[in-house]
Short mmCIF file of C-alpha atoms in Angstrom, two decimals:
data_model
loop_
_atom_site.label_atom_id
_atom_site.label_comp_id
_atom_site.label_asym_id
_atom_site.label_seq_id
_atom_site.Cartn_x
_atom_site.Cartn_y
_atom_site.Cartn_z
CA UNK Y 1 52.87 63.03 113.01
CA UNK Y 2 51.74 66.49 113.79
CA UNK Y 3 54.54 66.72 115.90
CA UNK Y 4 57.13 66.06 113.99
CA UNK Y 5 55.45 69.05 111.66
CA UNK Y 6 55.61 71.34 114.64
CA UNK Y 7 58.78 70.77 115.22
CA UNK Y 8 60.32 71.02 111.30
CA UNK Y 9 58.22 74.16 110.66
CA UNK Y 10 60.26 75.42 113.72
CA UNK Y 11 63.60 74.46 112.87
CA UNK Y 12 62.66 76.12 109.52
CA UNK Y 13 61.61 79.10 111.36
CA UNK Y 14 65.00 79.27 112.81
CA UNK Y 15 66.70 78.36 110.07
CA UNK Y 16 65.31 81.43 108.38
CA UNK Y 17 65.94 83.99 111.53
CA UNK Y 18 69.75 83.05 111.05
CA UNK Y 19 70.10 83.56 107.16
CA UNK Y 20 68.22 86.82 107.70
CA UNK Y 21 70.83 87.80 110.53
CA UNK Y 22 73.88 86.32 108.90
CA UNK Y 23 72.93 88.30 105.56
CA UNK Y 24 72.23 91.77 107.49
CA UNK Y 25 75.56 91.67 109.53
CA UNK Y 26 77.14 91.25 106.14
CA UNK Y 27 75.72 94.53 104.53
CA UNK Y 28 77.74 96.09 107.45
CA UNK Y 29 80.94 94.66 105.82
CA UNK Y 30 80.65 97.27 102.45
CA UNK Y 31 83.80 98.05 100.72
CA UNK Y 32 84.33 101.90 100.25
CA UNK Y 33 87.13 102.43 97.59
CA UNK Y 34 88.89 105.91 97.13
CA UNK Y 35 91.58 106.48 94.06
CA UNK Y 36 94.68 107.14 95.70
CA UNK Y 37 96.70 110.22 96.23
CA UNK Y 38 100.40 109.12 96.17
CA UNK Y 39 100.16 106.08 93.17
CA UNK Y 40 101.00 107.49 90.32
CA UNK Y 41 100.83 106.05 86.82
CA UNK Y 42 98.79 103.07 85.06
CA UNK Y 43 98.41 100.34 88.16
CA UNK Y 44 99.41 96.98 87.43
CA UNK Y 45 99.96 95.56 91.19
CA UNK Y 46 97.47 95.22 93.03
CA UNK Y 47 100.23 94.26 96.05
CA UNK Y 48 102.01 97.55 95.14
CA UNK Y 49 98.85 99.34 95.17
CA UNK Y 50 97.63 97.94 98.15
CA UNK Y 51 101.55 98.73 100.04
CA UNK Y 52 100.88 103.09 99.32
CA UNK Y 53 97.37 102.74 100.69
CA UNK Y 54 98.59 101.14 103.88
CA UNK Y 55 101.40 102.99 104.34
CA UNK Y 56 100.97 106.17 103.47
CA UNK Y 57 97.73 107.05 102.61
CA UNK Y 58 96.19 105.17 106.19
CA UNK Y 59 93.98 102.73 104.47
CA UNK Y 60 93.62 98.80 104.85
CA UNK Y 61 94.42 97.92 101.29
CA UNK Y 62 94.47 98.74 97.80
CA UNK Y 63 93.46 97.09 94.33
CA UNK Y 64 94.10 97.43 90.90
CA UNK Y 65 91.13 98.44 88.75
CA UNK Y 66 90.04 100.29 85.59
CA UNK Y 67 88.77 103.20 85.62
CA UNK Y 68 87.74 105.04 82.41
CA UNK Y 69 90.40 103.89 80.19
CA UNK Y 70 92.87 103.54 82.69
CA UNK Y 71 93.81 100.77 85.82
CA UNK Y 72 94.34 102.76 88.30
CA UNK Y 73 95.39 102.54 92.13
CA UNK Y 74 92.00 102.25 94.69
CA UNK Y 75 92.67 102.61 98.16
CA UNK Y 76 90.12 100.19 99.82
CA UNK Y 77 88.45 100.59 103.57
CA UNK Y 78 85.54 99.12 105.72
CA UNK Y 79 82.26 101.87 105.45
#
């Protein structure tokens, strides 16, 4: 019996290591969002929005979202 203990304290053990590794490689994965340069007027699209950022503003994507009072165009990348 004190084996089987043993041995499910140190699959728990290991079980543990991984969540603690799996969740710290995911606080590499932040979001950094900048409001875009060339989108002009009140956003609506994110698909439009995301389109400028790619293409001419050298980002990975774009989204729609309010700011102030206003949706407007973020340009989304990888910190």
């Amino acid at each position: 019996m004190k084996l089987s203990n043993r041995v499910l304290s140190a699959l728990l053990l290991i079980s543990f290591i991984l969540i603690a590794a799996t969740t710290e490689m995911g606080l590499a994965d932040k979001i950094c969002k900048t409001r875009s340069d060339r989108f002009s007027g009140v956003c609506f699209s994110s698909n439009n929005c995301a389109i400028i950022c790619q293409l001419f503003e050298q980002f990975e994507g774009g989204q729609c979202e309010f700011e102030g009072a206003f949706r407007r165009c973020l340009c989304t990348k990888a910190c």
